[in-house]
């Protein structure tokens, strides 16, 4: 189920869904998004 959702939605939606699934707050999620962006660009 999770992979289908990630394929249909954009990366932001997928990461937000992951954050919600793990009980992350928006602030934590923004930090994760920032870290993920650094990893992808590197």
PDB file of C-alpha atoms in Angstrom, residues 7-41:
ATOM      1  CA  UNK A   7       4.169   6.342  -6.792  1.00  0.00           C
ATOM      2  CA  UNK A   8       0.891   8.220  -7.203  1.00  0.00           C
ATOM      3  CA  UNK A   9       1.788  11.258  -5.116  1.00  0.00           C
ATOM      4  CA  UNK A  10       4.731  13.627  -5.309  1.00  0.00           C
ATOM      5  CA  UNK A  11       7.855  13.227  -3.159  1.00  0.00           C
ATOM      6  CA  UNK A  12       6.625  15.865  -0.713  1.00  0.00           C
ATOM      7  CA  UNK A  13       3.355  13.988  -0.184  1.00  0.00           C
ATOM      8  CA  UNK A  14       5.216  10.700   0.195  1.00  0.00           C
ATOM      9  CA  UNK A  15       7.620  12.095   2.786  1.00  0.00           C
ATOM     10  CA  UNK A  16       4.755  13.810   4.641  1.00  0.00           C
ATOM     11  CA  UNK A  17       2.868  10.496   4.713  1.00  0.00           C
ATOM     12  CA  UNK A  18       5.998   8.781   6.045  1.00  0.00           C
ATOM     13  CA  UNK A  19       6.386  11.488   8.704  1.00  0.00           C
ATOM     14  CA  UNK A  20       2.764  11.107   9.776  1.00  0.00           C
ATOM     15  CA  UNK A  21       3.143   7.320   9.857  1.00  0.00           C
ATOM     16  CA  UNK A  22       6.095   7.672  12.232  1.00  0.00           C
ATOM     17  CA  UNK A  23       4.306  10.310  14.323  1.00  0.00           C
ATOM     18  CA  UNK A  24       6.653  13.130  13.348  1.00  0.00           C
ATOM     19  CA  UNK A  25       5.597  16.729  13.824  1.00  0.00           C
ATOM     20  CA  UNK A  26       5.817  19.225  10.966  1.00  0.00           C
ATOM     21  CA  UNK A  27       9.066  20.667  12.343  1.00  0.00           C
ATOM     22  CA  UNK A  28      10.691  17.235  12.468  1.00  0.00           C
ATOM     23  CA  UNK A  29       9.383  16.509   8.981  1.00  0.00           C
ATOM     24  CA  UNK A  30      10.884  19.728   7.605  1.00  0.00           C
ATOM     25  CA  UNK A  31      14.246  18.722   9.064  1.00  0.00           C
ATOM     26  CA  UNK A  32      13.939  15.284   7.454  1.00  0.00           C
ATOM     27  CA  UNK A  33      13.056  16.891   4.116  1.00  0.00           C
ATOM     28  CA  UNK A  34      16.103  19.162   4.377  1.00  0.00           C
ATOM     29  CA  UNK A  35      18.354  16.205   5.201  1.00  0.00           C
ATOM     30  CA  UNK A  36      16.859  14.179   2.343  1.00  0.00           C
ATOM     31  CA  UNK A  37      17.485  17.032  -0.105  1.00  0.00           C
ATOM     32  CA  UNK A  38      21.146  17.166   0.933  1.00  0.00           C
ATOM     33  CA  UNK A  39      21.526  13.408   0.472  1.00  0.00           C
ATOM     34  CA  UNK A  40      19.913  13.501  -2.989  1.00  0.00           C
ATOM     35  CA  UNK A  41      22.050  16.411  -4.193  1.00  0.00           C
TER      36      UNK A  41
END
